[in-house]
PDB file of C-alpha atoms in Angstrom:
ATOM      1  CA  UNK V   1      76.725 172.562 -27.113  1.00 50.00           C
ATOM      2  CA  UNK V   2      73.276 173.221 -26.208  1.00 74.00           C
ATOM      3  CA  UNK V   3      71.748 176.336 -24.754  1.00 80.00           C
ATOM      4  CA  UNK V   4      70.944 174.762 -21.343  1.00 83.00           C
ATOM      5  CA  UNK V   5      74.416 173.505 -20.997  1.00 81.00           C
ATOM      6  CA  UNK V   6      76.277 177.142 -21.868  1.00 85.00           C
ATOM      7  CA  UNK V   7      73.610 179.028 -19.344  1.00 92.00           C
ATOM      8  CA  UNK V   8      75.599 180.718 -16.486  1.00 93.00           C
ATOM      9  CA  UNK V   9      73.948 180.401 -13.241  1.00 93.00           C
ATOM     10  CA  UNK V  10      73.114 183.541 -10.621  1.00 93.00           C
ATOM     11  CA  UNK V  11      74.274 182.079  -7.990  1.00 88.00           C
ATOM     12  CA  UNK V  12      76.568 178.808  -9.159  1.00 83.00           C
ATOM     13  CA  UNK V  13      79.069 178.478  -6.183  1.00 82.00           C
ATOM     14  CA  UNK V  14      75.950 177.569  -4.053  1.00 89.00           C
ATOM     15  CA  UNK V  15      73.751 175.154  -6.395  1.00 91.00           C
ATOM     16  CA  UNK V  16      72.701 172.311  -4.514  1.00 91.00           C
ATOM     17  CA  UNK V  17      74.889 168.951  -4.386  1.00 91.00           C
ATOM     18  CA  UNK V  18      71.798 166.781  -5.944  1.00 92.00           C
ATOM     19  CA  UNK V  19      71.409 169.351  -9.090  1.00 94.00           C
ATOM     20  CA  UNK V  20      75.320 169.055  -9.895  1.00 94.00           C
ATOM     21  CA  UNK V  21      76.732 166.703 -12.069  1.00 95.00           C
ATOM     22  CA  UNK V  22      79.784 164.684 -10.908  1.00 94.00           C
ATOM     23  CA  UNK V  23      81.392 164.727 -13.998  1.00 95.00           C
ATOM     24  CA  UNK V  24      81.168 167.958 -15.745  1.00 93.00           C
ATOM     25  CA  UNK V  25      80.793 170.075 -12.357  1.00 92.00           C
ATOM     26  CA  UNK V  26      77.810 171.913 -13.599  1.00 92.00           C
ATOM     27  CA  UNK V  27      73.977 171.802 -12.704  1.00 94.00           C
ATOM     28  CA  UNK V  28      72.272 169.179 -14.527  1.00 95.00           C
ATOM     29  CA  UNK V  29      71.407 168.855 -18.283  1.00 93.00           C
ATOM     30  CA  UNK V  30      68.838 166.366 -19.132  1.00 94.00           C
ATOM     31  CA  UNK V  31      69.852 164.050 -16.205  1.00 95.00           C
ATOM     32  CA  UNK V  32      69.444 160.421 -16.183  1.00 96.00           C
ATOM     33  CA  UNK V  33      69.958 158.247 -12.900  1.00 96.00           C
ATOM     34  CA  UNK V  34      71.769 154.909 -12.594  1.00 96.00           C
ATOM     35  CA  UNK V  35      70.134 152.358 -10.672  1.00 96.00           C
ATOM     36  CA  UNK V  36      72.797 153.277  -7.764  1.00 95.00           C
ATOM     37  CA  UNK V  37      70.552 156.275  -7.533  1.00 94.00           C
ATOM     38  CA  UNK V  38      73.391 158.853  -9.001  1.00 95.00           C
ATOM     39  CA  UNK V  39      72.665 161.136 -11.816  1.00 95.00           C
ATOM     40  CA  UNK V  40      74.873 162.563 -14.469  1.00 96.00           C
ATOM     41  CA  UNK V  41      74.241 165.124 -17.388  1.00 95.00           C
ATOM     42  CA  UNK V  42      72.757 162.621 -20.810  1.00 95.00           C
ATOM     43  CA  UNK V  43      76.390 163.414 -22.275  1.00 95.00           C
ATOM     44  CA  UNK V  44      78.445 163.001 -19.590  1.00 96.00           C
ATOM     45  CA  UNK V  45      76.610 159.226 -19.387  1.00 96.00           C
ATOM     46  CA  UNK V  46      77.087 158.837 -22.465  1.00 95.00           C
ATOM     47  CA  UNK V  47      80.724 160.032 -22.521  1.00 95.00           C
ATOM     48  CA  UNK V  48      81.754 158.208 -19.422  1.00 96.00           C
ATOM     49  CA  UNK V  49      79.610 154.296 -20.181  1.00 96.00           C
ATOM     50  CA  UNK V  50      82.467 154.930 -23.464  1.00 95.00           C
ATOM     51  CA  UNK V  51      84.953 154.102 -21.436  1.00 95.00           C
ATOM     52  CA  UNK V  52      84.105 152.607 -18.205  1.00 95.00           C
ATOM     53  CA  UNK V  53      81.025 150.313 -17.354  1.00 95.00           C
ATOM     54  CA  UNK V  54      80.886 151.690 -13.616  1.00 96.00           C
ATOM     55  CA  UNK V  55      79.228 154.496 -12.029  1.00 96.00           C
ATOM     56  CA  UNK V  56      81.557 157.485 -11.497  1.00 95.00           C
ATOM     57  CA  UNK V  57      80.014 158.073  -8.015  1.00 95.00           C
ATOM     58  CA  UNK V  58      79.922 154.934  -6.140  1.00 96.00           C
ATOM     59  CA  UNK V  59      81.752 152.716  -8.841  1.00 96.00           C
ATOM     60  CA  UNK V  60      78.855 150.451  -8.499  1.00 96.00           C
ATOM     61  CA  UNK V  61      78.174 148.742 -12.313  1.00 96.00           C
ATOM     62  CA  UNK V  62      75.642 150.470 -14.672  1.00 96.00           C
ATOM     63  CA  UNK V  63      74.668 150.229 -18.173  1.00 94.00           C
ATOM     64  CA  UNK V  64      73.536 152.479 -20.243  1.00 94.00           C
ATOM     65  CA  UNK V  65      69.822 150.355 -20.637  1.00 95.00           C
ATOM     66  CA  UNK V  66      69.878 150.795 -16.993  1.00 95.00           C
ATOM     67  CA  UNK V  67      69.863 154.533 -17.117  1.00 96.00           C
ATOM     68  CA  UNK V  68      66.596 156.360 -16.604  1.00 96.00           C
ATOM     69  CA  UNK V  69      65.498 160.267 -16.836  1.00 94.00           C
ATOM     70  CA  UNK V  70      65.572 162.177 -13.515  1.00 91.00           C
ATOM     71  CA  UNK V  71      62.423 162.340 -11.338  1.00 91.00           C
ATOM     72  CA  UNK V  72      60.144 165.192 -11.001  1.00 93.00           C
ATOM     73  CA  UNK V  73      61.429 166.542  -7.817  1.00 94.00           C
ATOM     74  CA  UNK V  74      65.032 166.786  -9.425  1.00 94.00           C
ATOM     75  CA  UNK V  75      63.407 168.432 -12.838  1.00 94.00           C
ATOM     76  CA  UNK V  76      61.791 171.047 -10.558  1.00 94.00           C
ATOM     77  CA  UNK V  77      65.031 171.989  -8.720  1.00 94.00           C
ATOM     78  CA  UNK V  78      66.751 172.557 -11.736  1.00 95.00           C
ATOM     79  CA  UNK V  79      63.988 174.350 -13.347  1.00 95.00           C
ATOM     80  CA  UNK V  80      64.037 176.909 -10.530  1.00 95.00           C
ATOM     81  CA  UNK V  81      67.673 176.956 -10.470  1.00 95.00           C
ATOM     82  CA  UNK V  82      68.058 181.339 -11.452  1.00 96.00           C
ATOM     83  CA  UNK V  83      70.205 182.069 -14.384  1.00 96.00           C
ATOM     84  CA  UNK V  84      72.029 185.077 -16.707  1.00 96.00           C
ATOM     85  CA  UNK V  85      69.980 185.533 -19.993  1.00 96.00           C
ATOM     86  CA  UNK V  86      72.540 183.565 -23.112  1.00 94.00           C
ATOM     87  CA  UNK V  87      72.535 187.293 -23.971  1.00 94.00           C
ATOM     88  CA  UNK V  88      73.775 189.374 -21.465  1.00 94.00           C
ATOM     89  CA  UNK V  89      76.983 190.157 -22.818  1.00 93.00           C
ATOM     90  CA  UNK V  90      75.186 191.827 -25.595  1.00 92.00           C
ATOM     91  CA  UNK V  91      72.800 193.796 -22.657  1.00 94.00           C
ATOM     92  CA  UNK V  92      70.075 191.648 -21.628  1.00 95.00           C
ATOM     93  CA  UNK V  93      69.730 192.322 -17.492  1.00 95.00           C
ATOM     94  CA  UNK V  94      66.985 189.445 -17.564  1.00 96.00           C
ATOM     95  CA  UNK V  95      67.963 186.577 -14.796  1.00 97.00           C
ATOM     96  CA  UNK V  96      65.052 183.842 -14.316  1.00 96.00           C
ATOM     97  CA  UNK V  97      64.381 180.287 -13.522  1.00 97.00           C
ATOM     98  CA  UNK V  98      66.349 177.861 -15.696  1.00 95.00           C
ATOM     99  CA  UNK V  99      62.864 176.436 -16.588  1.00 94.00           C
ATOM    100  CA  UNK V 100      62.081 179.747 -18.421  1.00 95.00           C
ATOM    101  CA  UNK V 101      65.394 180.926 -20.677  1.00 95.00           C
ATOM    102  CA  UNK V 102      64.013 179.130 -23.836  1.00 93.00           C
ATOM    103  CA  UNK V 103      60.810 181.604 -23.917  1.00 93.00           C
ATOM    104  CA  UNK V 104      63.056 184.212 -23.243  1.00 95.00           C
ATOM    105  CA  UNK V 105      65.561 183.605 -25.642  1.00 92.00           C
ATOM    106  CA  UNK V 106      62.652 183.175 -28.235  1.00 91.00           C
ATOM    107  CA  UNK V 107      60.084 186.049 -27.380  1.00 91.00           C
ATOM    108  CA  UNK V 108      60.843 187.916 -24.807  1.00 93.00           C
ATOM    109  CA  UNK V 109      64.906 189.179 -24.812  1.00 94.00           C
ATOM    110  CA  UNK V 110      65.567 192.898 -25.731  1.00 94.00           C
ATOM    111  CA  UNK V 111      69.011 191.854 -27.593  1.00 94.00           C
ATOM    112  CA  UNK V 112      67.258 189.480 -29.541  1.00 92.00           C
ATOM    113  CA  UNK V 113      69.799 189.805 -32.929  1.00 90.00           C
ATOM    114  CA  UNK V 114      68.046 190.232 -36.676  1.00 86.00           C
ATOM    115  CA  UNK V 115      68.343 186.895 -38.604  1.00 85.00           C
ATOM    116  CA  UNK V 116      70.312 189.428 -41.129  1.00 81.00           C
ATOM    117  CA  UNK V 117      72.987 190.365 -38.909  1.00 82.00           C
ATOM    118  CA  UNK V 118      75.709 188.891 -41.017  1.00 81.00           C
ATOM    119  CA  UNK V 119      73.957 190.901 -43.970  1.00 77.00           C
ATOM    120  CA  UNK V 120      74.696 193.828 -41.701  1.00 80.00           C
ATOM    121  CA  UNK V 121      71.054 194.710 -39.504  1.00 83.00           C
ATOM    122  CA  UNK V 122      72.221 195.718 -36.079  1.00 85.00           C
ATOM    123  CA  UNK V 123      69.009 195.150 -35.054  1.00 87.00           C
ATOM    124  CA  UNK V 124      68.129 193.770 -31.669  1.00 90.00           C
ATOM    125  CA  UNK V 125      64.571 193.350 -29.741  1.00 91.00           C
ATOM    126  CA  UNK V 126      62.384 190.622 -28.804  1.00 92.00           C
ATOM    127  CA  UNK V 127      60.580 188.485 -31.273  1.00 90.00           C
ATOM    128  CA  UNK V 128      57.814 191.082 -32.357  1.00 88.00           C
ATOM    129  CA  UNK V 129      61.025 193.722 -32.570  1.00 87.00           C
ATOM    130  CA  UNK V 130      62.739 191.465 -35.094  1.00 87.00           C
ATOM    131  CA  UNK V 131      59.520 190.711 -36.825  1.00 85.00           C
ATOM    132  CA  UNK V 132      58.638 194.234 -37.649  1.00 84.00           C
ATOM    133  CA  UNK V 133      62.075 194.707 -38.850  1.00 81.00           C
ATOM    134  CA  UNK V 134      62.441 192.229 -40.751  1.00 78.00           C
ATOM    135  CA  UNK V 135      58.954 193.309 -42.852  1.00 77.00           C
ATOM    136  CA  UNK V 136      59.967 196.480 -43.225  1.00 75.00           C
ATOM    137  CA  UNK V 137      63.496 197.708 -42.736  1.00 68.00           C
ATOM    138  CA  UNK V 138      65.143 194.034 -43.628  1.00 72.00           C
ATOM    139  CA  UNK V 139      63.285 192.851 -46.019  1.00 58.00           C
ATOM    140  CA  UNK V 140      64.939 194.874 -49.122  1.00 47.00           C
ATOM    141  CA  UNK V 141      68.618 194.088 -47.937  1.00 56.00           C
ATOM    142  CA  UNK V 142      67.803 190.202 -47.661  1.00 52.00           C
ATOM    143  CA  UNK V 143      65.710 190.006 -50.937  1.00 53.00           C
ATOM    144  CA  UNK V 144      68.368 191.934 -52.747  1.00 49.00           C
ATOM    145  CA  UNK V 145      71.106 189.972 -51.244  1.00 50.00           C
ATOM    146  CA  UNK V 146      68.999 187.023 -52.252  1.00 53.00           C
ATOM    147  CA  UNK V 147      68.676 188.238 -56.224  1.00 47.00           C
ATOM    148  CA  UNK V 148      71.924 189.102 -55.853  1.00 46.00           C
ATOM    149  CA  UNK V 149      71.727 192.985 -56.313  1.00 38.00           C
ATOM    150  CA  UNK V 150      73.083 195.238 -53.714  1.00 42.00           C
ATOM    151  CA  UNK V 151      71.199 198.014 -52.281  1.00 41.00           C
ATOM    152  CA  UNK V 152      72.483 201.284 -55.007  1.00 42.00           C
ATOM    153  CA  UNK V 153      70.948 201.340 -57.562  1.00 40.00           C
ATOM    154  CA  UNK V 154      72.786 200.160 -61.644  1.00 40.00           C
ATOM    155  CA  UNK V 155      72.982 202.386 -64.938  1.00 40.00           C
ATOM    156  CA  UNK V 156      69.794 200.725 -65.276  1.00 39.00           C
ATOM    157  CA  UNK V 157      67.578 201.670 -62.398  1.00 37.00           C
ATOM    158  CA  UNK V 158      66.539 205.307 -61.637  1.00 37.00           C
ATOM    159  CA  UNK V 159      67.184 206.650 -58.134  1.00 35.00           C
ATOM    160  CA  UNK V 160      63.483 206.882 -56.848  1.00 36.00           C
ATOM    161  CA  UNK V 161      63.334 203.200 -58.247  1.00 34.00           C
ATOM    162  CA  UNK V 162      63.435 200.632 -55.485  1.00 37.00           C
ATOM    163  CA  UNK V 163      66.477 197.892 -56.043  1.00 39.00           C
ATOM    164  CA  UNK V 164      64.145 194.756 -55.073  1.00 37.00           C
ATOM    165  CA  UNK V 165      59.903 195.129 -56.107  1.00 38.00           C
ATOM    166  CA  UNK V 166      58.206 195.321 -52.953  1.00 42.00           C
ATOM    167  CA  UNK V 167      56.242 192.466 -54.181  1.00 39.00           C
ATOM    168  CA  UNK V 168      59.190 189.653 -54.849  1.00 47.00           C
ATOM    169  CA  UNK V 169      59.237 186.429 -53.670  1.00 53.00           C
ATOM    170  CA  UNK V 170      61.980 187.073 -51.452  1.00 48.00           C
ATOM    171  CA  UNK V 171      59.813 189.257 -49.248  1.00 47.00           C
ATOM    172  CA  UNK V 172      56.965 187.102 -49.667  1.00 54.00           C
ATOM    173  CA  UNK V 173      58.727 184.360 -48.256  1.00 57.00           C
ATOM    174  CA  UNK V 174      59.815 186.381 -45.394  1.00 50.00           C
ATOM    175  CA  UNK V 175      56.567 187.600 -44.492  1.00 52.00           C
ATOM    176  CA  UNK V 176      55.350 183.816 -44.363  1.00 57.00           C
ATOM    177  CA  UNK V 177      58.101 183.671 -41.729  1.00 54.00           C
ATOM    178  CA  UNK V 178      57.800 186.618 -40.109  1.00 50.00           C
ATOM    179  CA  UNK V 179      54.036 185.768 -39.259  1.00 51.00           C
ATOM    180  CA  UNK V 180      54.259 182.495 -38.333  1.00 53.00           C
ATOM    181  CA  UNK V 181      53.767 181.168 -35.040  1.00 50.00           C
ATOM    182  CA  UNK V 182      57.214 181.738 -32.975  1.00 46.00           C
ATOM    183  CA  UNK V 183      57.302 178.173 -31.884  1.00 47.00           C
ATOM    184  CA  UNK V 184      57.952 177.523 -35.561  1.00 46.00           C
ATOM    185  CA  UNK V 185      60.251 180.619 -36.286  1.00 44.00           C
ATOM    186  CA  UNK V 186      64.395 178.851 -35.800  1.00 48.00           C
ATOM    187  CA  UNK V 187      66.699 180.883 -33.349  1.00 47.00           C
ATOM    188  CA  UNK V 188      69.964 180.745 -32.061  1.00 48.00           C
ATOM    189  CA  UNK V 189      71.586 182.292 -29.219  1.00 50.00           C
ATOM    190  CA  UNK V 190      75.215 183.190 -30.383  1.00 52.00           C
ATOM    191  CA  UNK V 191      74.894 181.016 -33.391  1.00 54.00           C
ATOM    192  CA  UNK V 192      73.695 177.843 -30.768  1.00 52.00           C
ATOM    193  CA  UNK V 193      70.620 176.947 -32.100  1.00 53.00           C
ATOM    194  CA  UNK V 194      67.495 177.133 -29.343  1.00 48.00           C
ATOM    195  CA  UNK V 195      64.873 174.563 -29.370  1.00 45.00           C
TER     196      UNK V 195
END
């Protein structure tokens, strides 16, 4: 499942004919055309030339060698097709073009989740949010976890000691992550992962 195929779309019942796929029912993922002119979802090709060598439309034969990606003009509709943020039953209000979700869902989305949410962060912002947090508020929990102490301090630490030197590798490594570019940074929308 890919995050362009689970998007739910503003106004669905009343997508265009030429942006729907006749297999799945939905607006267009990654569409490829047969030489008959129809286009289908990659998958739903791909599913479909499985079993039967003809072209779910017009049952004229295609192959899949014969397939090829969906013009511009059909790219564009799709691309301004209006959709729900992945996230909005976590919150996020946003709804924009199709063509736009991915920078959303990687900079831009207020319910953006921590990367340490199964270590127990609550956490949510966009990208710069989630950095911040996860240089200062996250980064003891994770380098602990990742040492393998938990967060109280043992017989042998004081209580004004910290659990996890400020200086580990741990954090170090996180840092590196934190700052890098975003494009580089790997996030998932309800454990999907986004390209």
């Amino acid at each position: 499942l890919t995050l362009m195929s689970a998007l739910e779309y503003v106004q669905g019942d009343r997508v265009a004919a030429v942006c729907m796929c006749a297999v799945c029912r939905a607006p267009l993922v990654a569409p490829m055309k047969a030489p008959c002119r129809h286009a289908l979802c990659r998958a739903c090709w791909a599913r479909h030339l499985q079993t039967s060598d003809r072209c779910p439309c017009c049952q004229a034969p295609v192959t899949a060698a014969r397939l090829v990606e969906g013009d511009d003009t059909l790219k564009s509709l799709l691309d301004e097709l209006v959709v729900f943020c992945p996230r909005r039953a976590d919150g996020c209000a946003w709804t924009g073009p199709r063509g736009t979700v991915e920078q959303h869902t990687k900079r831009t989305c207020e319910r953006m989740p921590c990367p340490n949410a199964a270590g127990g962060c609550s956490v949510r912002g966009t990208a710069q949010t989630i950095a911040m947090n996860l240089v200062s508020e996250c980064a003891h929990a994770i380098a602990a976890d990742n040492r393998g102490f938990d967060n109280e301090p043992d017989e042998t630490q004081t209580r004004s000691s910290p659990a996890v030197p400020d200086d580990g590798a741990a954090l170090r490594d996180l840092r590196q992550a934190v700052l890098a570019p975003a494009d580089a940074v790997a996030l998932s929308v309800d454990g999907v992962p986004v390209d």
